[in-house]
PDB file of C-alpha atoms in Angstrom:
ATOM      1  CA  UNK U   1     -23.849 129.995  14.047  1.00  0.00           C
ATOM      2  CA  UNK U   2     -22.504 132.964  16.040  1.00  0.00           C
ATOM      3  CA  UNK U   3     -23.655 136.489  14.234  1.00  0.00           C
ATOM      4  CA  UNK U   4     -21.000 138.257  13.014  1.00  0.00           C
ATOM      5  CA  UNK U   5     -19.723 141.532  15.296  1.00  0.00           C
ATOM      6  CA  UNK U   6     -21.587 144.736  13.602  1.00  0.00           C
ATOM      7  CA  UNK U   7     -23.036 147.525  14.751  1.00  0.00           C
ATOM      8  CA  UNK U   8     -24.938 150.101  12.889  1.00  0.00           C
ATOM      9  CA  UNK U   9     -23.917 153.686  11.922  1.00  0.00           C
ATOM     10  CA  UNK U  10     -26.627 155.223  13.658  1.00  0.00           C
ATOM     11  CA  UNK U  11     -26.000 153.208  16.899  1.00  0.00           C
ATOM     12  CA  UNK U  12     -22.022 154.234  17.317  1.00  0.00           C
ATOM     13  CA  UNK U  13     -23.679 157.897  16.210  1.00  0.00           C
ATOM     14  CA  UNK U  14     -25.578 157.764  19.408  1.00  0.00           C
ATOM     15  CA  UNK U  15     -22.251 156.929  22.029  1.00  0.00           C
ATOM     16  CA  UNK U  16     -21.137 159.851  19.984  1.00  0.00           C
ATOM     17  CA  UNK U  17     -23.212 162.899  20.209  1.00  0.00           C
ATOM     18  CA  UNK U  18     -24.290 161.368  24.436  1.00  0.00           C
ATOM     19  CA  UNK U  19     -23.245 164.252  26.781  1.00  0.00           C
ATOM     20  CA  UNK U  20     -22.403 161.789  29.040  1.00  0.00           C
ATOM     21  CA  UNK U  21     -19.154 160.282  26.800  1.00  0.00           C
ATOM     22  CA  UNK U  22     -15.981 160.671  27.623  1.00  0.00           C
ATOM     23  CA  UNK U  23     -13.500 162.958  24.641  1.00  0.00           C
ATOM     24  CA  UNK U  24     -10.490 160.281  23.710  1.00  0.00           C
ATOM     25  CA  UNK U  25      -7.198 161.424  24.703  1.00  0.00           C
ATOM     26  CA  UNK U  26      -5.387 157.623  24.903  1.00  0.00           C
ATOM     27  CA  UNK U  27      -3.821 155.531  22.533  1.00  0.00           C
ATOM     28  CA  UNK U  28      -3.869 151.957  21.236  1.00  0.00           C
ATOM     29  CA  UNK U  29      -1.157 149.438  22.228  1.00  0.00           C
ATOM     30  CA  UNK U  30      -2.714 147.229  19.059  1.00  0.00           C
ATOM     31  CA  UNK U  31       0.140 144.910  17.770  1.00  0.00           C
ATOM     32  CA  UNK U  32       0.562 145.591  14.098  1.00  0.00           C
ATOM     33  CA  UNK U  33       0.113 141.814  13.083  1.00  0.00           C
ATOM     34  CA  UNK U  34      -2.902 141.033  14.683  1.00  0.00           C
ATOM     35  CA  UNK U  35      -6.232 141.382  12.150  1.00  0.00           C
ATOM     36  CA  UNK U  36      -8.570 143.725  12.692  1.00  0.00           C
ATOM     37  CA  UNK U  37     -12.319 143.825  11.705  1.00  0.00           C
ATOM     38  CA  UNK U  38     -14.074 146.973  10.743  1.00  0.00           C
ATOM     39  CA  UNK U  39     -17.780 147.395  12.035  1.00  0.00           C
ATOM     40  CA  UNK U  40     -19.722 147.907   8.756  1.00  0.00           C
ATOM     41  CA  UNK U  41     -23.481 148.435   8.057  1.00  0.00           C
ATOM     42  CA  UNK U  42     -25.648 149.332   4.872  1.00  0.00           C
ATOM     43  CA  UNK U  43     -25.973 152.743   6.586  1.00  0.00           C
ATOM     44  CA  UNK U  44     -23.484 155.345   5.038  1.00  0.00           C
ATOM     45  CA  UNK U  45     -20.011 155.226   6.453  1.00  0.00           C
ATOM     46  CA  UNK U  46     -19.262 157.096   9.900  1.00  0.00           C
ATOM     47  CA  UNK U  47     -16.658 160.214   9.065  1.00  0.00           C
ATOM     48  CA  UNK U  48     -15.076 159.886  12.284  1.00  0.00           C
ATOM     49  CA  UNK U  49     -11.434 160.534  13.275  1.00  0.00           C
ATOM     50  CA  UNK U  50     -11.352 159.089  16.814  1.00  0.00           C
ATOM     51  CA  UNK U  51     -14.227 157.218  18.292  1.00  0.00           C
ATOM     52  CA  UNK U  52     -14.778 158.185  22.211  1.00  0.00           C
ATOM     53  CA  UNK U  53     -13.850 155.348  24.729  1.00  0.00           C
ATOM     54  CA  UNK U  54     -17.312 154.634  25.687  1.00  0.00           C
ATOM     55  CA  UNK U  55     -18.029 153.826  21.668  1.00  0.00           C
ATOM     56  CA  UNK U  56     -15.106 151.892  21.643  1.00  0.00           C
ATOM     57  CA  UNK U  57     -16.001 149.763  24.483  1.00  0.00           C
ATOM     58  CA  UNK U  58     -19.844 149.701  23.495  1.00  0.00           C
ATOM     59  CA  UNK U  59     -18.181 147.959  20.189  1.00  0.00           C
ATOM     60  CA  UNK U  60     -16.426 145.205  22.406  1.00  0.00           C
ATOM     61  CA  UNK U  61     -19.450 144.568  24.052  1.00  0.00           C
ATOM     62  CA  UNK U  62     -21.341 144.158  20.789  1.00  0.00           C
ATOM     63  CA  UNK U  63     -18.920 142.008  19.216  1.00  0.00           C
ATOM     64  CA  UNK U  64     -18.680 139.955  22.137  1.00  0.00           C
ATOM     65  CA  UNK U  65     -22.339 139.157  22.554  1.00  0.00           C
ATOM     66  CA  UNK U  66     -23.128 139.035  18.563  1.00  0.00           C
ATOM     67  CA  UNK U  67     -20.460 136.492  18.422  1.00  0.00           C
ATOM     68  CA  UNK U  68     -20.506 134.200  21.202  1.00  0.00           C
ATOM     69  CA  UNK U  69     -23.894 134.310  22.588  1.00  0.00           C
ATOM     70  CA  UNK U  70     -26.066 131.880  20.474  1.00  0.00           C
ATOM     71  CA  UNK U  71     -29.848 130.031  20.654  1.00  0.00           C
ATOM     72  CA  UNK U  72     -27.982 127.374  22.060  1.00  0.00           C
ATOM     73  CA  UNK U  73     -26.806 129.573  24.874  1.00  0.00           C
ATOM     74  CA  UNK U  74     -28.459 129.187  28.125  1.00  0.00           C
ATOM     75  CA  UNK U  75     -26.657 130.746  31.228  1.00  0.00           C
ATOM     76  CA  UNK U  76     -24.397 133.478  30.732  1.00  0.00           C
ATOM     77  CA  UNK U  77     -21.882 134.882  33.474  1.00  0.00           C
ATOM     78  CA  UNK U  78     -22.376 139.095  33.667  1.00  0.00           C
ATOM     79  CA  UNK U  79     -19.218 140.464  34.532  1.00  0.00           C
ATOM     80  CA  UNK U  80     -18.525 143.942  36.321  1.00  0.00           C
ATOM     81  CA  UNK U  81     -17.291 147.366  35.396  1.00  0.00           C
ATOM     82  CA  UNK U  82     -17.943 150.189  33.061  1.00  0.00           C
ATOM     83  CA  UNK U  83     -17.846 148.319  29.832  1.00  0.00           C
ATOM     84  CA  UNK U  84     -19.480 144.954  30.761  1.00  0.00           C
ATOM     85  CA  UNK U  85     -23.156 147.824  30.648  1.00  0.00           C
ATOM     86  CA  UNK U  86     -22.774 148.061  27.131  1.00  0.00           C
ATOM     87  CA  UNK U  87     -22.683 143.877  26.816  1.00  0.00           C
ATOM     88  CA  UNK U  88     -25.959 143.569  29.019  1.00  0.00           C
ATOM     89  CA  UNK U  89     -27.856 146.044  26.988  1.00  0.00           C
ATOM     90  CA  UNK U  90     -26.632 143.898  23.611  1.00  0.00           C
ATOM     91  CA  UNK U  91     -27.825 141.333  25.307  1.00  0.00           C
ATOM     92  CA  UNK U  92     -31.010 142.485  26.145  1.00  0.00           C
ATOM     93  CA  UNK U  93     -31.246 143.360  22.826  1.00  0.00           C
ATOM     94  CA  UNK U  94     -31.266 140.197  21.649  1.00  0.00           C
ATOM     95  CA  UNK U  95     -33.453 138.091  23.845  1.00  0.00           C
ATOM     96  CA  UNK U  96     -36.202 140.580  23.080  1.00  0.00           C
ATOM     97  CA  UNK U  97     -35.360 140.363  19.082  1.00  0.00           C
ATOM     98  CA  UNK U  98     -34.800 136.713  19.060  1.00  0.00           C
ATOM     99  CA  UNK U  99     -36.186 135.261  21.948  1.00  0.00           C
ATOM    100  CA  UNK U 100     -33.318 133.875  23.456  1.00  0.00           C
ATOM    101  CA  UNK U 101     -33.732 131.466  26.680  1.00  0.00           C
ATOM    102  CA  UNK U 102     -30.618 132.754  28.755  1.00  0.00           C
ATOM    103  CA  UNK U 103     -30.351 132.972  32.457  1.00  0.00           C
ATOM    104  CA  UNK U 104     -27.433 135.541  33.523  1.00  0.00           C
ATOM    105  CA  UNK U 105     -24.749 134.826  36.166  1.00  0.00           C
ATOM    106  CA  UNK U 106     -24.054 137.550  38.458  1.00  0.00           C
ATOM    107  CA  UNK U 107     -20.427 138.922  39.688  1.00  0.00           C
ATOM    108  CA  UNK U 108     -20.909 141.698  41.630  1.00  0.00           C
ATOM    109  CA  UNK U 109     -24.222 143.625  42.990  1.00  0.00           C
ATOM    110  CA  UNK U 110     -23.638 145.776  40.208  1.00  0.00           C
ATOM    111  CA  UNK U 111     -24.339 143.121  37.766  1.00  0.00           C
ATOM    112  CA  UNK U 112     -27.239 142.348  39.700  1.00  0.00           C
ATOM    113  CA  UNK U 113     -28.598 145.091  39.406  1.00  0.00           C
ATOM    114  CA  UNK U 114     -27.462 145.067  35.597  1.00  0.00           C
ATOM    115  CA  UNK U 115     -29.108 142.088  35.093  1.00  0.00           C
ATOM    116  CA  UNK U 116     -32.233 143.287  36.978  1.00  0.00           C
ATOM    117  CA  UNK U 117     -32.941 146.428  35.259  1.00  0.00           C
ATOM    118  CA  UNK U 118     -32.402 145.183  31.580  1.00  0.00           C
ATOM    119  CA  UNK U 119     -35.434 142.349  32.271  1.00  0.00           C
ATOM    120  CA  UNK U 120     -33.083 139.519  32.081  1.00  0.00           C
ATOM    121  CA  UNK U 121     -33.420 136.372  34.442  1.00  0.00           C
ATOM    122  CA  UNK U 122     -31.148 136.474  37.465  1.00  0.00           C
ATOM    123  CA  UNK U 123     -29.681 132.913  37.572  1.00  0.00           C
ATOM    124  CA  UNK U 124     -27.721 131.333  40.126  1.00  0.00           C
ATOM    125  CA  UNK U 125     -24.447 129.041  40.303  1.00  0.00           C
ATOM    126  CA  UNK U 126     -26.219 126.797  43.507  1.00  0.00           C
ATOM    127  CA  UNK U 127     -28.882 126.221  40.829  1.00  0.00           C
ATOM    128  CA  UNK U 128     -26.385 126.841  37.085  1.00  0.00           C
ATOM    129  CA  UNK U 129     -23.698 124.715  37.809  1.00  0.00           C
ATOM    130  CA  UNK U 130     -22.728 124.884  34.329  1.00  0.00           C
ATOM    131  CA  UNK U 131     -21.912 128.414  32.638  1.00  0.00           C
ATOM    132  CA  UNK U 132     -22.091 128.521  28.705  1.00  0.00           C
ATOM    133  CA  UNK U 133     -19.941 131.785  28.453  1.00  0.00           C
ATOM    134  CA  UNK U 134     -18.850 134.800  30.672  1.00  0.00           C
ATOM    135  CA  UNK U 135     -17.919 138.312  29.579  1.00  0.00           C
ATOM    136  CA  UNK U 136     -16.213 140.489  31.494  1.00  0.00           C
ATOM    137  CA  UNK U 137     -13.775 143.423  31.136  1.00  0.00           C
ATOM    138  CA  UNK U 138     -10.350 143.669  32.238  1.00  0.00           C
ATOM    139  CA  UNK U 139      -7.806 146.594  33.475  1.00  0.00           C
ATOM    140  CA  UNK U 140      -5.549 145.170  31.297  1.00  0.00           C
ATOM    141  CA  UNK U 141      -4.761 142.345  29.011  1.00  0.00           C
ATOM    142  CA  UNK U 142      -1.009 141.579  27.758  1.00  0.00           C
ATOM    143  CA  UNK U 143      -0.030 139.659  24.268  1.00  0.00           C
ATOM    144  CA  UNK U 144      -1.442 136.568  26.293  1.00  0.00           C
ATOM    145  CA  UNK U 145      -4.322 137.320  27.612  1.00  0.00           C
ATOM    146  CA  UNK U 146      -2.886 137.809  31.249  1.00  0.00           C
ATOM    147  CA  UNK U 147      -5.296 139.866  32.808  1.00  0.00           C
ATOM    148  CA  UNK U 148      -5.063 142.327  35.918  1.00  0.00           C
ATOM    149  CA  UNK U 149      -8.349 142.899  37.249  1.00  0.00           C
ATOM    150  CA  UNK U 150     -10.470 144.157  40.397  1.00  0.00           C
ATOM    151  CA  UNK U 151     -10.292 148.122  39.920  1.00  0.00           C
ATOM    152  CA  UNK U 152     -13.883 147.747  40.595  1.00  0.00           C
ATOM    153  CA  UNK U 153     -12.869 145.519  43.792  1.00  0.00           C
ATOM    154  CA  UNK U 154     -14.926 142.468  42.624  1.00  0.00           C
ATOM    155  CA  UNK U 155     -12.099 139.863  41.063  1.00  0.00           C
ATOM    156  CA  UNK U 156     -13.463 137.350  43.639  1.00  0.00           C
ATOM    157  CA  UNK U 157     -16.553 136.633  42.235  1.00  0.00           C
ATOM    158  CA  UNK U 158     -15.643 137.504  38.583  1.00  0.00           C
ATOM    159  CA  UNK U 159     -12.790 135.208  39.317  1.00  0.00           C
ATOM    160  CA  UNK U 160     -15.356 132.430  40.020  1.00  0.00           C
ATOM    161  CA  UNK U 161     -17.720 132.661  37.583  1.00  0.00           C
ATOM    162  CA  UNK U 162     -15.072 132.852  35.011  1.00  0.00           C
ATOM    163  CA  UNK U 163     -13.396 129.241  36.383  1.00  0.00           C
ATOM    164  CA  UNK U 164     -16.333 127.623  36.383  1.00  0.00           C
ATOM    165  CA  UNK U 165     -17.560 128.667  32.951  1.00  0.00           C
ATOM    166  CA  UNK U 166     -16.865 126.826  29.512  1.00  0.00           C
ATOM    167  CA  UNK U 167     -15.971 130.201  27.529  1.00  0.00           C
ATOM    168  CA  UNK U 168     -14.592 133.494  29.052  1.00  0.00           C
ATOM    169  CA  UNK U 169     -14.540 136.163  26.751  1.00  0.00           C
ATOM    170  CA  UNK U 170     -12.362 140.011  27.556  1.00  0.00           C
ATOM    171  CA  UNK U 171     -14.240 143.086  26.216  1.00  0.00           C
ATOM    172  CA  UNK U 172     -12.466 146.573  26.849  1.00  0.00           C
ATOM    173  CA  UNK U 173     -11.340 149.307  25.040  1.00  0.00           C
ATOM    174  CA  UNK U 174      -7.760 150.079  23.506  1.00  0.00           C
ATOM    175  CA  UNK U 175      -6.748 151.714  26.097  1.00  0.00           C
ATOM    176  CA  UNK U 176      -6.347 148.429  28.148  1.00  0.00           C
ATOM    177  CA  UNK U 177      -4.645 146.123  25.019  1.00  0.00           C
ATOM    178  CA  UNK U 178      -1.151 146.343  26.220  1.00  0.00           C
ATOM    179  CA  UNK U 179       2.142 144.214  25.117  1.00  0.00           C
ATOM    180  CA  UNK U 180       3.245 143.546  28.887  1.00  0.00           C
ATOM    181  CA  UNK U 181       1.351 144.206  32.214  1.00  0.00           C
ATOM    182  CA  UNK U 182       2.269 147.734  33.487  1.00  0.00           C
ATOM    183  CA  UNK U 183       2.426 149.782  30.297  1.00  0.00           C
ATOM    184  CA  UNK U 184      -1.892 150.606  31.474  1.00  0.00           C
ATOM    185  CA  UNK U 185      -2.180 149.924  34.821  1.00  0.00           C
ATOM    186  CA  UNK U 186       0.148 149.690  37.280  1.00  0.00           C
ATOM    187  CA  UNK U 187      -0.722 147.651  40.763  1.00  0.00           C
ATOM    188  CA  UNK U 188      -2.448 144.437  41.394  1.00  0.00           C
ATOM    189  CA  UNK U 189      -5.673 144.405  43.594  1.00  0.00           C
ATOM    190  CA  UNK U 190      -6.027 142.193  46.101  1.00  0.00           C
ATOM    191  CA  UNK U 191      -8.665 140.880  48.098  1.00  0.00           C
ATOM    192  CA  UNK U 192      -7.840 140.063  51.958  1.00  0.00           C
ATOM    193  CA  UNK U 193      -9.451 139.213  54.993  1.00  0.00           C
ATOM    194  CA  UNK U 194      -9.470 142.958  56.909  1.00  0.00           C
ATOM    195  CA  UNK U 195      -7.902 141.548  60.008  1.00  0.00           C
ATOM    196  CA  UNK U 196      -4.838 140.260  58.229  1.00  0.00           C
ATOM    197  CA  UNK U 197      -4.357 143.322  55.888  1.00  0.00           C
ATOM    198  CA  UNK U 198      -1.255 144.312  57.586  1.00  0.00           C
ATOM    199  CA  UNK U 199       0.475 141.324  57.375  1.00  0.00           C
ATOM    200  CA  UNK U 200      -0.243 140.822  53.410  1.00  0.00           C
ATOM    201  CA  UNK U 201       1.041 144.119  52.832  1.00  0.00           C
ATOM    202  CA  UNK U 202       4.439 143.268  55.353  1.00  0.00           C
ATOM    203  CA  UNK U 203       4.369 139.538  53.321  1.00  0.00           C
ATOM    204  CA  UNK U 204       3.712 140.971  49.706  1.00  0.00           C
ATOM    205  CA  UNK U 205       7.061 143.922  50.294  1.00  0.00           C
ATOM    206  CA  UNK U 206       9.219 141.585  52.131  1.00  0.00           C
ATOM    207  CA  UNK U 207       8.769 138.466  49.430  1.00  0.00           C
ATOM    208  CA  UNK U 208       7.761 140.541  46.017  1.00  0.00           C
ATOM    209  CA  UNK U 209       9.432 143.598  46.084  1.00  0.00           C
ATOM    210  CA  UNK U 210       7.229 146.677  45.422  1.00  0.00           C
ATOM    211  CA  UNK U 211       4.503 148.672  47.593  1.00  0.00           C
ATOM    212  CA  UNK U 212       1.295 147.621  48.944  1.00  0.00           C
ATOM    213  CA  UNK U 213      -1.498 150.093  49.533  1.00  0.00           C
ATOM    214  CA  UNK U 214      -4.810 149.711  51.145  1.00  0.00           C
ATOM    215  CA  UNK U 215      -7.325 150.717  49.127  1.00  0.00           C
ATOM    216  CA  UNK U 216      -9.113 153.863  50.856  1.00  0.00           C
ATOM    217  CA  UNK U 217     -13.180 154.912  50.003  1.00  0.00           C
ATOM    218  CA  UNK U 218     -13.735 158.167  47.777  1.00  0.00           C
ATOM    219  CA  UNK U 219     -17.268 158.804  48.673  1.00  0.00           C
ATOM    220  CA  UNK U 220     -17.157 157.182  52.929  1.00  0.00           C
ATOM    221  CA  UNK U 221     -14.745 157.553  55.542  1.00  0.00           C
ATOM    222  CA  UNK U 222     -12.326 154.283  55.443  1.00  0.00           C
ATOM    223  CA  UNK U 223     -11.231 151.694  53.325  1.00  0.00           C
ATOM    224  CA  UNK U 224     -13.598 150.225  49.931  1.00  0.00           C
ATOM    225  CA  UNK U 225     -15.069 147.383  51.662  1.00  0.00           C
ATOM    226  CA  UNK U 226     -15.859 144.053  48.726  1.00  0.00           C
ATOM    227  CA  UNK U 227     -19.338 142.577  48.513  1.00  0.00           C
ATOM    228  CA  UNK U 228     -17.713 140.113  50.248  1.00  0.00           C
ATOM    229  CA  UNK U 229     -16.980 142.073  53.350  1.00  0.00           C
ATOM    230  CA  UNK U 230     -13.248 142.675  53.131  1.00  0.00           C
ATOM    231  CA  UNK U 231     -10.441 145.421  51.604  1.00  0.00           C
ATOM    232  CA  UNK U 232      -8.463 145.712  49.492  1.00  0.00           C
ATOM    233  CA  UNK U 233      -4.726 145.936  49.234  1.00  0.00           C
ATOM    234  CA  UNK U 234      -2.954 147.188  45.570  1.00  0.00           C
ATOM    235  CA  UNK U 235       0.181 146.239  45.015  1.00  0.00           C
ATOM    236  CA  UNK U 236       2.597 148.233  42.986  1.00  0.00           C
ATOM    237  CA  UNK U 237       4.967 146.215  41.854  1.00  0.00           C
ATOM    238  CA  UNK U 238       8.494 146.829  41.080  1.00  0.00           C
ATOM    239  CA  UNK U 239       8.126 147.395  37.421  1.00  0.00           C
ATOM    240  CA  UNK U 240      11.735 147.153  36.670  1.00  0.00           C
ATOM    241  CA  UNK U 241      11.581 142.941  37.445  1.00  0.00           C
ATOM    242  CA  UNK U 242      10.459 140.184  35.046  1.00  0.00           C
ATOM    243  CA  UNK U 243       7.461 138.775  36.062  1.00  0.00           C
ATOM    244  CA  UNK U 244       6.327 135.074  35.702  1.00  0.00           C
ATOM    245  CA  UNK U 245       2.445 136.127  36.479  1.00  0.00           C
ATOM    246  CA  UNK U 246       1.544 132.905  37.505  1.00  0.00           C
ATOM    247  CA  UNK U 247       4.104 132.198  40.003  1.00  0.00           C
ATOM    248  CA  UNK U 248       3.636 135.635  41.000  1.00  0.00           C
ATOM    249  CA  UNK U 249      -0.489 134.527  41.141  1.00  0.00           C
ATOM    250  CA  UNK U 250       0.461 131.281  43.219  1.00  0.00           C
ATOM    251  CA  UNK U 251       2.774 132.944  45.722  1.00  0.00           C
ATOM    252  CA  UNK U 252       0.457 135.932  46.074  1.00  0.00           C
ATOM    253  CA  UNK U 253      -2.882 133.500  46.940  1.00  0.00           C
ATOM    254  CA  UNK U 254      -0.588 131.325  49.045  1.00  0.00           C
ATOM    255  CA  UNK U 255      -0.243 133.981  51.852  1.00  0.00           C
ATOM    256  CA  UNK U 256      -2.451 133.808  54.860  1.00  0.00           C
ATOM    257  CA  UNK U 257      -4.961 135.962  54.452  1.00  0.00           C
ATOM    258  CA  UNK U 258      -5.420 136.862  50.927  1.00  0.00           C
ATOM    259  CA  UNK U 259      -8.598 136.008  49.400  1.00  0.00           C
ATOM    260  CA  UNK U 260      -8.117 136.273  45.822  1.00  0.00           C
ATOM    261  CA  UNK U 261      -5.837 137.894  43.505  1.00  0.00           C
ATOM    262  CA  UNK U 262      -6.793 140.328  40.423  1.00  0.00           C
ATOM    263  CA  UNK U 263      -4.122 138.225  37.872  1.00  0.00           C
ATOM    264  CA  UNK U 264      -6.466 135.906  35.197  1.00  0.00           C
ATOM    265  CA  UNK U 265      -3.569 133.555  34.364  1.00  0.00           C
ATOM    266  CA  UNK U 266      -4.437 131.533  31.280  1.00  0.00           C
ATOM    267  CA  UNK U 267      -8.072 132.129  31.625  1.00  0.00           C
ATOM    268  CA  UNK U 268      -9.415 134.342  29.196  1.00  0.00           C
ATOM    269  CA  UNK U 269     -10.261 132.329  25.768  1.00  0.00           C
ATOM    270  CA  UNK U 270     -10.445 135.494  23.912  1.00  0.00           C
ATOM    271  CA  UNK U 271     -11.028 139.199  23.778  1.00  0.00           C
ATOM    272  CA  UNK U 272     -12.403 141.762  22.179  1.00  0.00           C
ATOM    273  CA  UNK U 273     -10.596 145.238  21.885  1.00  0.00           C
ATOM    274  CA  UNK U 274     -12.845 148.440  20.310  1.00  0.00           C
ATOM    275  CA  UNK U 275     -10.661 150.427  18.697  1.00  0.00           C
ATOM    276  CA  UNK U 276     -10.506 154.458  18.056  1.00  0.00           C
ATOM    277  CA  UNK U 277     -11.827 153.973  14.190  1.00  0.00           C
ATOM    278  CA  UNK U 278     -14.519 151.946  14.954  1.00  0.00           C
ATOM    279  CA  UNK U 279     -12.923 148.775  14.397  1.00  0.00           C
ATOM    280  CA  UNK U 280     -12.169 146.025  16.812  1.00  0.00           C
ATOM    281  CA  UNK U 281      -9.442 144.079  17.171  1.00  0.00           C
ATOM    282  CA  UNK U 282      -9.838 140.333  18.398  1.00  0.00           C
ATOM    283  CA  UNK U 283      -7.178 138.099  19.829  1.00  0.00           C
ATOM    284  CA  UNK U 284      -7.042 134.171  20.862  1.00  0.00           C
ATOM    285  CA  UNK U 285      -5.088 132.838  24.035  1.00  0.00           C
ATOM    286  CA  UNK U 286      -1.823 131.793  22.743  1.00  0.00           C
TER     287      UNK U 286
END
């Protein structure tokens, strides 16, 4: 059976007192009808009006690992981004404490480094053709668990690993939980072959409206270059238009020069959203 999703008050307190934590300024987009599970312990209850964003991420990451990694789990896909750090930390703890025998499939250079830094066994898709569960973050999730990913430029490898997993679990803080896409995130990242980026941007605007922008790097001159050696076009869609995201995703994927989109439609099985009040909202795909 899956372990219950719980963190001790002391663990949460560590996140709240760390000098590296961000102060919470966002608000929750959670739907009232969803059931929230409060994370409790036998320790005295933590009296905190609002948890930090980082603590909320940690709660979601721990919940996913506790509920979806068992003694029978052999291969785990490890996502990319800031939230996955906490899931990897929790996974490493359970491997040490319970002697779990798992191999981890990375979705990026960052994920590979996380796996090795925590002493976990690095796997490979050529050897581990079947992935039991993949845990990854998102930039935004709507009520149907349609996702936007790719804020970190890793969506192609993330989508490959998620697509070849038996179960795909999403983890995020409360800011990423929306009723519809566009409430928290305004663009869809698209990985493109370098020679075609101008043509792809023009085609996007002609066929789909909105505006495409080549993502520029902040710590180097020139554009962001993905782990695959490609470029990222961020498509800011027309927020006034109603979107059928399955059709949008297919249309963009069929454009010559497009490698992959950051739209994950009908892929996520379940999501965990860490809340400001110390609870975790979990939601299954409709």
